[in-house]
Each structure stands twice: as C-alpha cells, then as structure tokens.
Tab-separated table of N, CA and C in Angstrom:
chain	number	residue	atom	x	y	z
P	28	MET	N	-2.300	-6.461	12.305
P	28	MET	CA	-3.452	-5.576	12.381
P	28	MET	C	-3.052	-4.128	12.068
P	29	GLU	N	-1.879	-3.728	12.552
P	29	GLU	CA	-1.415	-2.363	12.309
P	29	GLU	C	-1.181	-2.128	10.822
P	30	THR	N	-0.698	-3.137	10.109
P	30	THR	CA	-0.490	-3.019	8.669
P	30	THR	C	-1.818	-2.807	7.954
P	31	LEU	N	-2.850	-3.517	8.399
P	31	LEU	CA	-4.176	-3.352	7.809
P	31	LEU	C	-4.690	-1.929	8.020
P	32	ILE	N	-4.507	-1.382	9.190
P	32	ILE	CA	-4.954	-0.020	9.496
P	32	ILE	C	-4.224	0.988	8.612
P	33	HIS	N	-2.907	0.807	8.464
P	33	HIS	CA	-2.138	1.710	7.609
P	33	HIS	C	-2.546	1.575	6.143
P	34	SER	N	-2.845	0.347	5.726
P	34	SER	CA	-3.288	0.120	4.350
P	34	SER	C	-4.623	0.809	4.089
P	35	LEU	N	-5.549	0.694	5.030
P	35	LEU	CA	-6.846	1.365	4.883
P	35	LEU	C	-6.676	2.881	4.850
P	36	LEU	N	-5.800	3.385	5.696
P	36	LEU	CA	-5.547	4.822	5.727
P	36	LEU	C	-4.975	5.291	4.389
P	37	LEU	N	-4.060	4.511	3.827
P	37	LEU	CA	-3.471	4.852	2.535
P	37	LEU	C	-4.527	4.828	1.431
P	38	LEU	N	-5.387	3.811	1.423
P	38	LEU	CA	-6.437	3.740	0.410
P	38	LEU	C	-7.414	4.913	0.538
P	39	ARG	N	-7.750	5.277	1.758
P	39	ARG	CA	-8.626	6.434	1.985
P	39	ARG	C	-7.958	7.717	1.492
P	40	LEU	N	-6.670	7.857	1.774
P	40	LEU	CA	-5.919	9.018	1.324
P	40	LEU	C	-5.910	9.099	-0.194
P	41	LEU	N	-5.618	7.989	-0.852
P	41	LEU	CA	-5.582	7.971	-2.311
P	41	LEU	C	-6.951	8.314	-2.901
P	42	GLY	N	-8.011	7.795	-2.286
P	42	GLY	CA	-9.362	8.118	-2.747
P	42	GLY	C	-9.660	9.595	-2.598
P	43	ALA	N	-9.315	10.172	-1.453
P	43	ALA	CA	-9.547	11.601	-1.228
P	43	ALA	C	-8.745	12.433	-2.223
P	44	LEU	N	-7.504	12.049	-2.476
P	44	LEU	CA	-6.681	12.778	-3.448
P	44	LEU	C	-7.254	12.680	-4.860
P	45	PHE	N	-7.758	11.519	-5.212
P	45	PHE	CA	-8.376	11.321	-6.526
P	45	PHE	C	-9.521	12.311	-6.729
P	46	PHE	N	-10.412	12.400	-5.744
P	46	PHE	CA	-11.563	13.291	-5.878
P	46	PHE	C	-11.177	14.757	-5.721
P	47	ALA	N	-10.131	15.028	-4.964
P	47	ALA	CA	-9.632	16.403	-4.878
P	47	ALA	C	-9.167	16.867	-6.256
P	48	ILE	N	-8.382	16.044	-6.924
P	48	ILE	CA	-7.875	16.383	-8.255
P	48	ILE	C	-9.027	16.499	-9.255
P	49	LEU	N	-9.898	15.498	-9.266
P	49	LEU	CA	-11.003	15.468	-10.217
P	49	LEU	C	-11.867	16.722	-10.111
P	50	PHE	N	-12.291	17.043	-8.896
P	50	PHE	CA	-13.266	18.118	-8.760
P	50	PHE	C	-12.653	19.507	-8.627
P	51	LEU	N	-11.425	19.614	-8.167
P	51	LEU	CA	-10.784	20.932	-8.215
P	51	LEU	C	-10.563	21.344	-9.670
P	52	GLN	N	-10.079	20.424	-10.481
P	52	GLN	CA	-9.866	20.739	-11.896
P	52	GLN	C	-11.195	21.061	-12.584
P	53	SER	N	-12.184	20.217	-12.397
P	53	SER	CA	-13.464	20.403	-13.076
P	53	SER	C	-14.180	21.666	-12.591
P	54	GLY	N	-14.227	21.857	-11.291
P	54	GLY	CA	-14.905	23.023	-10.732
P	54	GLY	C	-14.209	24.322	-11.087
P	55	LEU	N	-12.880	24.337	-10.975
P	55	LEU	CA	-12.139	25.564	-11.297
P	55	LEU	C	-12.192	25.877	-12.789
P	56	ASP	N	-12.265	24.844	-13.624
P	56	ASP	CA	-12.451	25.075	-15.053
P	56	ASP	C	-13.763	25.819	-15.297
P	57	LYS	N	-14.803	25.439	-14.566
P	57	LYS	CA	-16.092	26.120	-14.712
P	57	LYS	C	-16.009	27.562	-14.205
P	58	VAL	N	-15.268	27.787	-13.124
P	58	VAL	CA	-15.109	29.139	-12.591
P	58	VAL	C	-14.371	30.027	-13.590
P	59	PHE	N	-13.258	29.546	-14.126
P	59	PHE	CA	-12.401	30.374	-14.978
P	59	PHE	C	-12.849	30.435	-16.440
P	60	ASP	N	-13.710	29.498	-16.846
P	60	ASP	CA	-14.257	29.536	-18.204
P	60	ASP	C	-15.778	29.423	-18.137
P	61	TRP	N	-16.352	30.290	-17.325
P	61	TRP	CA	-17.803	30.267	-17.117
P	61	TRP	C	-18.547	30.402	-18.452
P	62	LYS	N	-18.174	31.393	-19.261
P	62	LYS	CA	-18.884	31.660	-20.522
P	62	LYS	C	-18.808	30.467	-21.473
P	63	GLY	N	-17.621	29.891	-21.584
P	63	GLY	CA	-17.457	28.744	-22.473
P	63	GLY	C	-18.276	27.547	-22.025
P	64	ASN	N	-18.237	27.266	-20.723
P	64	ASN	CA	-19.011	26.144	-20.192
P	64	ASN	C	-20.506	26.394	-20.347
P	65	LEU	N	-20.944	27.614	-20.045
P	65	LEU	CA	-22.367	27.943	-20.150
P	65	LEU	C	-22.838	27.819	-21.596
P	66	SER	N	-22.051	28.313	-22.518
P	66	SER	CA	-22.411	28.228	-23.930
P	66	SER	C	-22.550	26.769	-24.367
P	67	TRP	N	-21.579	25.941	-24.004
P	67	TRP	CA	-21.625	24.536	-24.389
P	67	TRP	C	-22.827	23.839	-23.747
P	68	LEU	N	-23.065	24.118	-22.467
P	68	LEU	CA	-24.166	23.453	-21.762
P	68	LEU	C	-25.533	23.888	-22.275
P	69	LYS	N	-25.663	25.139	-22.673
P	69	LYS	CA	-26.938	25.583	-23.242
P	69	LYS	C	-27.266	24.779	-24.500
P	70	GLY	N	-26.263	24.546	-25.316
P	70	GLY	CA	-26.472	23.706	-26.496
P	70	GLY	C	-26.759	22.263	-26.129
P	71	HIS	N	-26.038	21.769	-25.145
P	71	HIS	CA	-26.181	20.375	-24.713
P	71	HIS	C	-27.584	20.100	-24.175
P	72	PHE	N	-28.157	21.087	-23.482
P	72	PHE	CA	-29.466	20.907	-22.849
P	72	PHE	C	-30.605	21.565	-23.631
P	73	ALA	N	-30.342	21.989	-24.866
P	73	ALA	CA	-31.333	22.724	-25.648
P	73	ALA	C	-32.637	21.944	-25.841
P	74	GLN	N	-32.562	20.652	-25.909
P	74	GLN	CA	-33.756	19.835	-26.145
P	74	GLN	C	-34.238	19.118	-24.884
P	75	SER	N	-33.772	19.550	-23.719
P	75	SER	CA	-34.148	18.872	-22.479
P	75	SER	C	-35.076	19.750	-21.637
P	76	PRO	N	-35.745	19.165	-20.674
P	76	PRO	CA	-36.598	19.957	-19.776
P	76	PRO	C	-35.800	20.946	-18.916
P	77	LEU	N	-34.491	20.816	-18.876
P	77	LEU	CA	-33.648	21.688	-18.053
P	77	LEU	C	-33.173	22.937	-18.800
P	78	LYS	N	-33.550	23.082	-20.071
P	78	LYS	CA	-32.989	24.141	-20.910
P	78	LYS	C	-33.164	25.544	-20.335
P	79	GLY	N	-34.214	25.808	-19.586
P	79	GLY	CA	-34.457	27.142	-19.070
P	79	GLY	C	-33.697	27.499	-17.798
P	80	ILE	N	-33.058	26.505	-17.193
P	80	ILE	CA	-32.368	26.767	-15.916
P	80	ILE	C	-30.894	26.361	-15.947
P	81	VAL	N	-30.339	26.315	-17.133
P	81	VAL	CA	-28.939	25.909	-17.276
P	81	VAL	C	-27.984	26.801	-16.471
P	82	PRO	N	-28.120	28.128	-16.494
P	82	PRO	CA	-27.186	28.948	-15.701
P	82	PRO	C	-27.273	28.638	-14.197
P	83	LEU	N	-28.479	28.456	-13.685
P	83	LEU	CA	-28.647	28.111	-12.274
P	83	LEU	C	-28.000	26.760	-11.965
P	84	LEU	N	-28.267	25.786	-12.812
P	84	LEU	CA	-27.700	24.450	-12.593
P	84	LEU	C	-26.180	24.466	-12.686
P	85	LEU	N	-25.639	25.253	-13.609
P	85	LEU	CA	-24.186	25.366	-13.727
P	85	LEU	C	-23.602	25.974	-12.456
P	86	GLY	N	-24.264	26.967	-11.905
P	86	GLY	CA	-23.801	27.580	-10.658
P	86	GLY	C	-23.801	26.600	-9.503
P	87	VAL	N	-24.884	25.854	-9.368
P	87	VAL	CA	-24.985	24.868	-8.290
P	87	VAL	C	-23.930	23.784	-8.472
P	88	LEU	N	-23.792	23.289	-9.691
P	88	LEU	CA	-22.802	22.244	-9.961
P	88	LEU	C	-21.383	22.742	-9.708
P	89	THR	N	-21.110	23.974	-10.114
P	89	THR	CA	-19.781	24.548	-9.892
P	89	THR	C	-19.472	24.620	-8.398
P	90	LEU	N	-20.420	25.100	-7.617
P	90	LEU	CA	-20.229	25.156	-6.157
P	90	LEU	C	-20.005	23.764	-5.575
P	91	MET	N	-20.791	22.806	-6.028
P	91	MET	CA	-20.641	21.435	-5.525
P	91	MET	C	-19.287	20.843	-5.894
P	92	GLU	N	-18.860	21.064	-7.121
P	92	GLU	CA	-17.586	20.494	-7.556
P	92	GLU	C	-16.412	21.130	-6.807
P	93	VAL	N	-16.429	22.454	-6.677
P	93	VAL	CA	-15.344	23.127	-5.952
P	93	VAL	C	-15.355	22.676	-4.491
P	94	ALA	N	-16.533	22.600	-3.885
P	94	ALA	CA	-16.623	22.141	-2.492
P	94	ALA	C	-16.117	20.709	-2.368
P	95	SER	N	-16.502	19.845	-3.301
P	95	SER	CA	-16.040	18.452	-3.272
P	95	SER	C	-14.521	18.386	-3.338
P	96	GLY	N	-13.938	19.151	-4.234
P	96	GLY	CA	-12.492	19.151	-4.395
P	96	GLY	C	-11.769	19.725	-3.191
P	97	VAL	N	-12.253	20.849	-2.673
P	97	VAL	CA	-11.598	21.491	-1.527
P	97	VAL	C	-11.710	20.619	-0.284
P	98	VAL	N	-12.903	20.110	-0.013
P	98	VAL	CA	-13.084	19.292	1.192
P	98	VAL	C	-12.274	18.000	1.077
P	99	SER	N	-12.222	17.416	-0.108
P	99	SER	CA	-11.398	16.205	-0.294
P	99	SER	C	-9.921	16.509	-0.087
P	100	ALA	N	-9.447	17.647	-0.609
P	100	ALA	CA	-8.037	18.022	-0.442
P	100	ALA	C	-7.709	18.300	1.024
P	101	VAL	N	-8.571	19.046	1.690
P	101	VAL	CA	-8.356	19.306	3.123
P	101	VAL	C	-8.412	17.997	3.900
P	102	GLY	N	-9.337	17.131	3.514
P	102	GLY	CA	-9.429	15.824	4.165
P	102	GLY	C	-8.170	14.999	3.975
P	103	ALA	N	-7.584	15.060	2.788
P	103	ALA	CA	-6.327	14.337	2.542
P	103	ALA	C	-5.229	14.879	3.454
P	104	ALA	N	-5.187	16.200	3.629
P	104	ALA	CA	-4.195	16.797	4.527
P	104	ALA	C	-4.427	16.337	5.972
P	105	PHE	N	-5.677	16.248	6.369
P	105	PHE	CA	-5.982	15.764	7.719
P	105	PHE	C	-5.522	14.321	7.906
P	106	ILE	N	-5.678	13.513	6.866
P	106	ILE	CA	-5.212	12.124	6.960
P	106	ILE	C	-3.698	12.099	7.139
P	107	VAL	N	-2.988	12.873	6.339
P	107	VAL	CA	-1.521	12.873	6.375
P	107	VAL	C	-0.992	13.418	7.691
P	108	PHE	N	-1.540	14.541	8.134
P	108	PHE	CA	-0.949	15.230	9.282
P	108	PHE	C	-1.568	14.892	10.630
P	109	ALA	N	-2.792	14.339	10.621
P	109	ALA	CA	-3.443	14.049	11.905
P	109	ALA	C	-3.986	12.624	11.994
P	110	GLY	N	-3.959	11.903	10.882
P	110	GLY	CA	-4.510	10.547	10.898
P	110	GLY	C	-6.021	10.539	11.039
P	111	ASN	N	-6.653	11.686	10.803
P	111	ASN	CA	-8.100	11.819	10.952
P	111	ASN	C	-8.754	11.738	9.583
P	112	THR	N	-9.781	10.899	9.458
P	112	THR	CA	-10.412	10.662	8.166
P	112	THR	C	-11.778	11.324	7.997
P	113	THR	N	-12.257	12.009	9.004
P	113	THR	CA	-13.620	12.547	8.972
P	113	THR	C	-13.835	13.529	7.826
P	114	VAL	N	-12.948	14.490	7.667
P	114	VAL	CA	-13.123	15.500	6.616
P	114	VAL	C	-13.034	14.849	5.235
P	115	ALA	N	-12.133	13.918	5.060
P	115	ALA	CA	-11.996	13.230	3.777
P	115	ALA	C	-13.266	12.449	3.449
P	116	PHE	N	-13.869	11.831	4.452
P	116	PHE	CA	-15.134	11.123	4.232
P	116	PHE	C	-16.175	12.078	3.650
P	117	TRP	N	-16.309	13.267	4.241
P	117	TRP	CA	-17.294	14.241	3.765
P	117	TRP	C	-16.947	14.731	2.358
P	118	GLY	N	-15.658	14.850	2.064
P	118	GLY	CA	-15.257	15.241	0.719
P	118	GLY	C	-15.656	14.211	-0.319
P	119	VAL	N	-15.449	12.944	0.004
P	119	VAL	CA	-15.816	11.880	-0.933
P	119	VAL	C	-17.337	11.782	-1.047
P	120	LEU	N	-18.042	11.997	0.049
P	120	LEU	CA	-19.502	11.982	-0.013
P	120	LEU	C	-20.022	13.123	-0.898
P	121	LEU	N	-19.463	14.309	-0.743
P	121	LEU	CA	-19.826	15.420	-1.633
P	121	LEU	C	-19.499	15.083	-3.086
P	122	SER	N	-18.388	14.401	-3.289
P	122	SER	CA	-18.005	13.987	-4.641
P	122	SER	C	-19.040	13.039	-5.237
P	123	ALA	N	-19.506	12.086	-4.445
P	123	ALA	CA	-20.528	11.151	-4.921
P	123	ALA	C	-21.810	11.905	-5.286
P	124	LEU	N	-22.183	12.878	-4.471
P	124	LEU	CA	-23.373	13.677	-4.771
P	124	LEU	C	-23.179	14.509	-6.044
P	125	SER	N	-21.981	15.050	-6.232
P	125	SER	CA	-21.679	15.790	-7.456
P	125	SER	C	-21.797	14.883	-8.676
P	126	LEU	N	-21.307	13.679	-8.548
P	126	LEU	CA	-21.406	12.725	-9.652
P	126	LEU	C	-22.854	12.375	-9.961
P	127	LEU	N	-23.679	12.260	-8.941
P	127	LEU	CA	-25.103	12.004	-9.172
P	127	LEU	C	-25.753	13.171	-9.905
P	128	MET	N	-25.361	14.389	-9.551
P	128	MET	CA	-25.882	15.558	-10.252
P	128	MET	C	-25.481	15.524	-11.732
P	129	LEU	N	-24.218	15.226	-11.990
P	129	LEU	CA	-23.743	15.124	-13.367
P	129	LEU	C	-24.475	14.020	-14.131
P	130	PHE	N	-24.661	12.876	-13.476
P	130	PHE	CA	-25.353	11.742	-14.078
P	130	PHE	C	-26.793	12.120	-14.437
P	131	PHE	N	-27.471	12.788	-13.499
P	131	PHE	CA	-28.840	13.236	-13.744
P	131	PHE	C	-28.891	14.155	-14.971
P	132	GLY	N	-27.981	15.105	-15.026
P	132	GLY	CA	-27.953	16.025	-16.156
P	132	GLY	C	-27.727	15.317	-17.475
P	133	GLN	N	-26.798	14.385	-17.490
P	133	GLN	CA	-26.512	13.652	-18.729
P	133	GLN	C	-27.731	12.840	-19.171
P	134	ARG	N	-28.405	12.228	-18.215
P	134	ARG	CA	-29.595	11.446	-18.562
P	134	ARG	C	-30.703	12.362	-19.085
P	135	MET	N	-30.876	13.526	-18.451
P	135	MET	CA	-31.904	14.461	-18.895
P	135	MET	C	-31.612	14.997	-20.299
P	136	ALA	N	-30.340	15.138	-20.610
P	136	ALA	CA	-29.936	15.598	-21.945
P	136	ALA	C	-29.952	14.452	-22.964
P	137	LYS	N	-30.288	13.267	-22.497
P	137	LYS	CA	-30.299	12.053	-23.325
P	137	LYS	C	-28.918	11.755	-23.905
P	138	ASP	N	-27.896	12.135	-23.136
P	138	ASP	CA	-26.515	11.813	-23.495
P	138	ASP	C	-26.152	10.547	-22.724
P	139	TYR	N	-26.626	9.439	-23.237
P	139	TYR	CA	-26.476	8.174	-22.518
P	139	TYR	C	-25.029	7.711	-22.444
P	140	ALA	N	-24.246	7.991	-23.457
P	140	ALA	CA	-22.826	7.643	-23.414
P	140	ALA	C	-22.112	8.482	-22.357
P	141	GLY	N	-22.445	9.764	-22.283
P	141	GLY	CA	-21.859	10.633	-21.257
P	141	GLY	C	-22.246	10.173	-19.857
P	142	ALA	N	-23.508	9.774	-19.700
P	142	ALA	CA	-23.955	9.269	-18.398
P	142	ALA	C	-23.204	7.986	-18.045
P	143	ALA	N	-23.060	7.106	-19.015
P	143	ALA	CA	-22.363	5.840	-18.770
P	143	ALA	C	-20.908	6.067	-18.385
P	144	SER	N	-20.293	7.114	-18.941
P	144	SER	CA	-18.886	7.368	-18.631
P	144	SER	C	-18.688	7.813	-17.176
P	145	LEU	N	-19.755	8.223	-16.514
P	145	LEU	CA	-19.664	8.627	-15.109
P	145	LEU	C	-19.754	7.454	-14.142
P	146	VAL	N	-20.248	6.322	-14.617
P	146	VAL	CA	-20.460	5.171	-13.737
P	146	VAL	C	-19.172	4.714	-13.044
P	147	PRO	N	-18.038	4.590	-13.730
P	147	PRO	CA	-16.816	4.176	-13.013
P	147	PRO	C	-16.408	5.159	-11.904
P	148	TYR	N	-16.605	6.439	-12.141
P	148	TYR	CA	-16.296	7.419	-11.104
P	148	TYR	C	-17.207	7.234	-9.895
P	149	PHE	N	-18.481	7.008	-10.163
P	149	PHE	CA	-19.434	6.829	-9.071
P	149	PHE	C	-19.132	5.546	-8.296
P	150	LEU	N	-18.816	4.482	-9.012
P	150	LEU	CA	-18.459	3.223	-8.333
P	150	LEU	C	-17.194	3.399	-7.494
P	151	THR	N	-16.253	4.173	-7.997
P	151	THR	CA	-15.043	4.470	-7.218
P	151	THR	C	-15.416	5.221	-5.942
P	152	ALA	N	-16.313	6.195	-6.064
P	152	ALA	CA	-16.749	6.942	-4.878
P	152	ALA	C	-17.417	6.016	-3.871
P	153	LEU	N	-18.273	5.113	-4.343
P	153	LEU	CA	-18.929	4.174	-3.429
P	153	LEU	C	-17.912	3.273	-2.739
P	154	PHE	N	-16.922	2.815	-3.491
P	154	PHE	CA	-15.889	1.960	-2.902
P	154	PHE	C	-15.099	2.713	-1.841
P	155	VAL	N	-14.721	3.948	-2.138
P	155	VAL	CA	-13.957	4.738	-1.163
P	155	VAL	C	-14.812	5.023	0.077
P	156	LEU	N	-16.075	5.336	-0.122
P	156	LEU	CA	-16.969	5.523	1.025
P	156	LEU	C	-17.060	4.262	1.859
P	157	PHE	N	-17.116	3.125	1.198
P	157	PHE	CA	-17.123	1.834	1.904
P	157	PHE	C	-15.860	1.692	2.764
P	158	LEU	N	-14.726	2.100	2.218
P	158	LEU	CA	-13.480	2.028	2.980
P	158	LEU	C	-13.516	2.897	4.230
P	159	PHE	N	-14.185	4.037	4.136
P	159	PHE	CA	-14.299	4.923	5.295
P	159	PHE	C	-15.205	4.338	6.365
P	160	LEU	N	-16.153	3.524	5.964
P	160	LEU	CA	-17.132	3.005	6.912
P	160	LEU	C	-16.697	1.696	7.564
P	161	HIS	N	-15.603	1.152	7.104
P	161	HIS	CA	-15.144	-0.128	7.652
P	161	HIS	C	-13.691	-0.018	8.158
P	162	ASN	N	-13.504	-0.450	9.371
P	162	ASN	CA	-12.168	-0.456	9.937
P	162	ASN	C	-11.624	-1.827	9.837
C-alpha cells in the first residue's frame, strides 16, 4: 500500500512539473514578447468575433498561464518538501482552465488544427486531476 501511495505522489509531482514548465514558458513568453504575441494574435483573430478584444484576452490569458505555471511549480515544491498535494491540485486545475481558454480561442478563430493540438494537453490535465482525487 505504501508503494502505491508513493507512486501516486510521484505521478502527481510529475503532472504538476509538466504544467509548471508548460505554462511558465508560455506565459512568460507572452510577458516578455507582448508586442510580438499581440501582433500575431490580432492577425489570427482578424476574422473572428473576438477581433475587437484581443489585447484584453491576451492579458487575461497571460495572467492565467503565469498563475497556472507558478501555482503548479509551488505545488510541486510542496509535494517534494511537505508531501502536501493541495497547491499542486489547484495548479493543475488552473492549467486545465487555461487550456479551455486556449481551446475556445482556437475554435473561435476557426483554427481547428490548433484546437485539436490542445486536446492531448487537456486530457493530460484531466488525468492528473483524476490522480489528485483518488487515493
């Protein structure tokens, strides 16, 4: 039984680290290359109903991605140093919500291939959340 508990803890840790890396990189890229991302997204959404609010949406998405990455990273540290999974759970949940936001945007832009490429990430988030909910 103890091996199972350690295995679950390791899987939760790996999931939290995955989303920490994914969203810290993505969110910080948006922070440090705001103009480049905004320019690309304005073109991407030029023919969508979201075209008039791209800067607002980019800001919200950037905050969500950075929060997802930071909370997941802090959660991973809590798992390693305290054996506590609560913060990591919230990080992965924020990550799943960030992925839904990205998916919505891709669908609104009619970038169906881009939306489809997010599905494995979202399924990974659901699986990791499942691991947090089951002992």
